[in-house]
Coordinates of C-alpha atoms and ligand atoms in Angstrom, one line a residue:
N1 CA 59.6 13.5 -15.4
L2 CA 57.1 13.2 -13.3
K3 CA 54.1 14.6 -14.9
P4 CA 53.5 12.8 -17.9
I5 CA 53.3 9.8 -15.1
K6 CA 50.9 11.5 -13.4
S7 CA 48.5 12.5 -15.9
K8 CA 49.0 9.1 -17.1
R9 CA 47.7 7.8 -13.4
R10 CA 45.2 10.0 -12.9
S11 CA 43.6 8.6 -16.9
R12 CA 44.0 5.2 -15.5
D13 CA 41.8 6.3 -12.4
E14 CA 39.1 8.4 -13.9
L15 CA 38.9 5.4 -16.7
Q16 CA 38.9 3.1 -13.6
Q17 CA 36.1 5.3 -12.1
L18 CA 34.2 5.5 -15.2
I19 CA 34.2 1.2 -15.9
E20 CA 33.1 1.5 -12.0
A21 CA 30.0 4.0 -12.1
F22 CA 29.0 2.4 -15.7
N23 CA 28.8 -2.0 -13.4
D24 CA 27.0 -0.1 -11.5
M25 CA 24.6 1.3 -13.4
V26 CA 24.0 -1.6 -14.9
E27 CA 23.4 -3.9 -11.7
R28 CA 21.1 -1.3 -10.6
L29 CA 19.5 -1.2 -14.1
E30 CA 19.1 -5.2 -13.9
R31 CA 17.6 -4.5 -10.1
E32 CA 15.1 -2.6 -11.9
F33 CA 14.9 -4.7 -14.8
E34 CA 13.7 -7.2 -11.5
K35 CA 11.4 -5.6 -10.2
Q36 CA 9.4 -5.4 -13.2
D37 CA 9.3 -8.5 -13.8
Q38 CA 8.3 -9.9 -10.6
F39 CA 6.0 -7.4 -10.9
V40 CA 4.6 -8.2 -13.7
S41 CA 4.6 -12.0 -12.4
D42 CA 2.6 -11.2 -9.9
A43 CA 0.3 -9.1 -11.3
S44 CA -0.5 -12.3 -13.7
H45 CA -0.5 -14.2 -10.6
E46 CA -3.4 -12.4 -8.5
L47 CA -5.1 -11.7 -11.6
R48 CA -5.2 -15.8 -13.0
T49 CA -6.8 -17.1 -9.6
P50 CA -9.7 -15.2 -9.6
L51 CA -10.4 -16.4 -13.5
T52 CA -9.7 -19.9 -12.2
V53 CA -12.4 -19.4 -9.7
I54 CA -15.0 -18.2 -12.5
D55 CA -13.4 -20.7 -15.4
G56 CA -14.7 -23.5 -12.8
Y57 CA -18.3 -21.9 -11.5
A58 CA -19.0 -20.9 -15.9
T59 CA -17.7 -24.7 -16.9
M60 CA -20.4 -25.6 -13.7
L61 CA -22.7 -23.4 -14.1
K62 CA -22.8 -25.1 -18.6
R63 CA -22.8 -28.5 -17.5
W64 CA -25.4 -28.6 -14.1
G65 CA -27.2 -25.5 -14.7
K66 CA -30.2 -26.0 -16.6
T67 CA -31.0 -29.8 -14.5
K68 CA -30.0 -28.7 -10.5
P69 CA -30.8 -25.6 -10.5
E70 CA -29.5 -25.8 -6.9
V71 CA -26.1 -24.7 -7.9
L72 CA -27.2 -21.8 -10.1
D73 CA -27.2 -19.4 -7.3
E74 CA -23.6 -20.7 -5.7
G75 CA -21.9 -20.2 -9.0
I76 CA -23.7 -17.0 -9.7
D77 CA -21.9 -15.5 -6.5
A78 CA -19.0 -16.8 -6.3
I79 CA -18.4 -15.4 -10.4
T80 CA -20.2 -11.9 -9.2
E81 CA -17.3 -12.1 -6.6
E82 CA -14.2 -13.3 -8.5
G83 CA -14.9 -10.7 -10.8
A84 CA -15.5 -7.8 -8.3
R85 CA -12.1 -8.9 -6.7
M86 CA -11.0 -8.4 -10.6
K87 CA -11.9 -5.4 -11.3
H88 CA -10.9 -3.8 -8.3
L89 CA -7.3 -5.5 -8.0
A90 CA -7.2 -3.5 -11.8
E91 CA -7.5 -0.2 -10.1
Q92 CA -5.0 -1.0 -8.2
L93 CA -2.7 -2.4 -10.1
L94 CA -2.9 1.3 -12.8
L95 CA -2.9 3.2 -9.9
L96 CA 0.6 1.9 -8.9
V97 CA 1.8 1.8 -12.0
R98 CA 1.0 5.0 -12.2
D99 CA 3.8 7.1 -11.6
G100 CA 4.0 9.7 -8.9
E101 CA 3.7 12.4 -11.3
H102 CA 0.8 11.1 -13.3
L103 CA -1.2 10.5 -10.2
Q104 CA -3.2 13.8 -10.5
L105 CA -3.4 15.9 -7.6
E106 CA -6.7 18.2 -6.9
P107 CA -6.2 19.6 -3.5
E108 CA -8.1 21.7 -1.4
H109 CA -7.9 23.2 2.5
F110 CA -10.3 20.5 4.8
Q111 CA -10.7 19.6 7.9
L112 CA -8.0 16.7 8.9
D113 CA -9.4 16.2 11.8
D114 CA -13.3 16.1 10.9
V115 CA -12.5 14.1 7.8
V116 CA -11.1 11.2 10.7
R117 CA -13.8 11.8 13.2
K118 CA -16.0 10.3 10.2
A119 CA -13.4 8.1 9.1
V120 CA -13.4 6.3 12.4
R121 CA -17.8 6.7 13.1
A122 CA -18.1 5.4 10.1
M123 CA -15.9 1.5 10.8
E124 CA -17.4 2.2 13.8
T125 CA -20.5 1.1 12.2
T126 CA -20.1 -1.1 10.2
S127 CA -17.8 -3.2 12.0
Q128 CA -19.3 -2.8 15.3
R129 CA -15.7 -2.6 17.3
P130 CA -14.4 0.0 19.9
F131 CA -12.7 2.4 18.3
Y132 CA -11.3 5.5 20.6
F133 CA -10.9 8.1 18.5
S134 CA -8.9 12.1 19.3
S135 CA -8.1 15.0 18.2
E136 CA -5.2 17.6 20.1
T137 CA -7.0 20.5 18.0
D138 CA -10.8 21.1 16.7
T139 CA -9.4 22.5 13.9
L140 CA -6.9 21.2 11.7
F141 CA -6.7 22.6 8.4
V142 CA -4.8 21.1 5.9
Y143 CA -3.8 21.1 2.1
A144 CA -3.9 17.8 0.2
D145 CA -5.7 16.1 -2.1
L146 CA -8.8 14.8 0.1
E147 CA -10.0 11.3 -2.0
K148 CA -5.9 10.7 -2.1
V149 CA -6.2 10.9 1.8
K150 CA -10.0 9.2 2.5
Q151 CA -8.5 6.3 0.5
V152 CA -5.0 5.4 2.6
L153 CA -7.1 6.0 6.2
Y154 CA -9.3 3.0 4.8
I155 CA -6.2 1.3 3.3
I156 CA -5.0 1.4 7.1
L157 CA -8.1 1.5 9.3
D158 CA -9.3 -1.9 7.3
N159 CA -6.1 -3.2 8.0
A160 CA -6.3 -2.7 11.7
L161 CA -9.7 -4.6 11.2
K162 CA -8.6 -7.3 9.7
Y163 CA -5.5 -8.0 11.8
S164 CA -6.8 -7.3 15.0
D165 CA -10.2 -8.0 16.6
K166 CA -9.6 -5.9 19.6
E167 CA -10.2 -1.9 20.2
I168 CA -8.7 0.9 17.4
K169 CA -6.9 4.0 18.5
V170 CA -6.7 6.1 16.2
S171 CA -5.5 10.5 17.2
V172 CA -5.4 13.6 15.3
W173 CA -2.4 16.1 15.8
Q174 CA -0.1 19.2 14.7
E175 CA 3.8 19.6 15.2
H176 CA 5.3 22.3 13.0
R177 CA 4.0 22.9 10.1
A178 CA 3.5 19.2 9.4
A179 CA -0.1 16.8 11.1
Y180 CA 0.0 13.3 11.4
V181 CA -3.1 10.9 11.9
A182 CA -1.6 8.0 13.8
I183 CA -3.8 4.4 13.8
T184 CA -3.4 1.8 16.7
D185 CA -4.4 -1.6 17.0
Y186 CA -3.1 -4.6 19.3
G187 CA -3.5 -7.5 16.7
G188 CA -0.6 -9.7 16.6
G189 CA 1.6 -6.8 15.7
I190 CA 4.5 -7.5 12.9
S191 CA 8.2 -8.4 13.8
E192 CA 10.8 -5.9 12.5
A193 CA 11.7 -8.2 9.3
E194 CA 8.4 -8.1 8.0
Q195 CA 8.1 -4.0 9.1
A196 CA 10.6 -4.2 6.0
R197 CA 8.2 -6.2 3.7
I198 CA 5.9 -5.1 3.8
F199 CA 5.2 -1.4 2.5
D200 CA 5.9 -4.1 -0.9
R201 CA 4.4 -4.5 -4.0
F202 CA 2.1 -8.0 -3.3
Y203 CA 4.1 -9.2 0.1
R204 CA 1.8 -10.7 2.7
I205 CA 2.5 -11.7 6.0
N206 CA -0.1 -14.3 5.7
K207 CA -1.0 -15.7 2.5
A208 CA -3.0 -17.7 3.1
R209 CA -5.6 -15.8 5.4
S210 CA -5.2 -12.6 2.9
R211 CA -6.7 -13.8 0.3
E212 CA -10.0 -15.3 2.4
D213 CA -10.0 -11.6 3.7
G214 CA -10.1 -10.0 0.3
G215 CA -6.2 -8.8 0.7
T216 CA -4.1 -8.7 -2.1
G217 CA -1.0 -7.3 -1.2
L218 CA -1.2 -4.3 -2.5
G219 CA -2.8 -2.5 0.2
L220 CA -0.1 -0.9 2.1
S221 CA 2.5 0.1 -1.5
I222 CA -0.6 1.8 -2.7
A223 CA -1.3 4.0 0.6
A224 CA 2.4 4.8 0.9
K225 CA 2.6 6.0 -2.6
L226 CA -0.7 7.8 -2.9
M227 CA 1.4 10.1 0.4
E228 CA 4.7 10.1 -0.9
A229 CA 3.4 11.9 -3.9
Q230 CA 2.4 14.6 -2.0
G231 CA 5.2 15.9 0.0
G232 CA 3.7 13.1 3.3
R233 CA 4.7 9.6 4.8
I234 CA 3.5 6.5 6.7
T235 CA 5.5 5.5 9.2
L236 CA 5.5 2.3 11.2
D237 CA 5.5 1.7 14.5
S238 CA 4.8 -2.5 16.2
K239 CA 5.6 -4.9 19.4
V240 CA 5.1 -7.9 17.8
G241 CA 2.4 -9.2 20.2
A242 CA 1.5 -6.1 21.8
Y243 CA 0.7 -3.5 19.2
T244 CA 0.4 -2.3 15.5
T245 CA 0.6 2.1 15.0
F246 CA 0.9 2.8 11.3
T247 CA 1.1 7.1 10.6
I248 CA -0.3 9.4 8.1
E249 CA 2.4 12.4 8.3
M250 CA 1.5 15.3 5.4
P251 CA 3.0 18.8 5.8
M252 CA -0.3 21.1 6.9
G253 CA 0.5 23.4 3.1
E254 CA -0.7 26.5 2.3
Ligands
ADP301 P1 -3.6 -6.6 2.1 O1 -4.0 -6.4 3.9 O2 -4.9 -6.5 1.2 O3 -3.1 -8.2 3.0 P2 -1.4 -4.3 2.9 O4 -0.3 -3.8 1.3 O5 -2.5 -3.4 3.0 O6 -2.0 -5.8 2.3 O7 -1.1 -5.2 3.8 C1 0.3 -6.1 3.6 C2 1.0 -6.7 5.0 O8 0.7 -6.0 5.6 C3 -1.0 -8.0 4.7 O9 -1.2 -8.5 4.4 C4 -0.2 -7.8 6.6 O10 -0.2 -9.6 6.4 C5 0.3 -7.2 7.5 N1 -0.6 -6.0 7.9 C6 -1.4 -4.8 7.4 N2 -1.3 -3.7 8.1 C7 -1.1 -4.7 9.3 C8 -1.9 -4.3 10.8 N3 -2.3 -3.5 11.2 N4 -1.1 -5.7 11.9 C9 -0.8 -6.9 11.3 N5 -0.2 -7.3 10.3 C10 -1.0 -6.0 9.3

């Protein structure tokens, strides 16, 4: 009588599968919790650094502020700067923990090539660095969240300025029903191992330097999130010692 044995074996197989699926789930949850813990610990660390500076300068002002007026400017400047840094960080953290659905998209029709041209011009004026802009069309309309697209553009343009001291090339084009913006700098490039990590929260290749530049390591993770929330994405192509290209892709919408 083969039947009962077969069904018994099947149920044992099923049980085994269930156990494996359950273990898988537990492992995934554990990894998720670990990531959350890491995020909270990184965030606290980042907030503590400016707080320590503020605390130090406040103590200095308390001790010397009245008798040595020359310390006033230095102290007040440092406290203001670190305060602004904390505010910026807090805003970025809020953006990151808000899940995709709660980002409140406000899509509208706008001319992407025009928005990018203006952003490039603004960056060129303030940075005094050469930018080369090109667009395949001069009427590339998209239906997307304009403010969020601008935010993403500024994050990537700002990085191109920070991590390279050469010219920057920006191009806009359309392919099928998607619009693209590519931003290329000719700085040091990013190795393949680093490419896999730079979209991670708080990840910075050169931690010391990023702090000097006012970096938090959150820019790219925010940019990726803002694009994904509206059905787009950011891709990266880079060669060490040669170039880095970030490409923003977005559906053109209705
Ligand atoms: P931040 O610039 O605040 O450090 P980001 O999330 O914007 O954070 O970028 C993460 C890291 O990726 C940067 O610290 C830098 O090491 C690297 N990176 C980003 N853009 C470039 C670029 N254009 N060229 C080289 N490295 C870059």
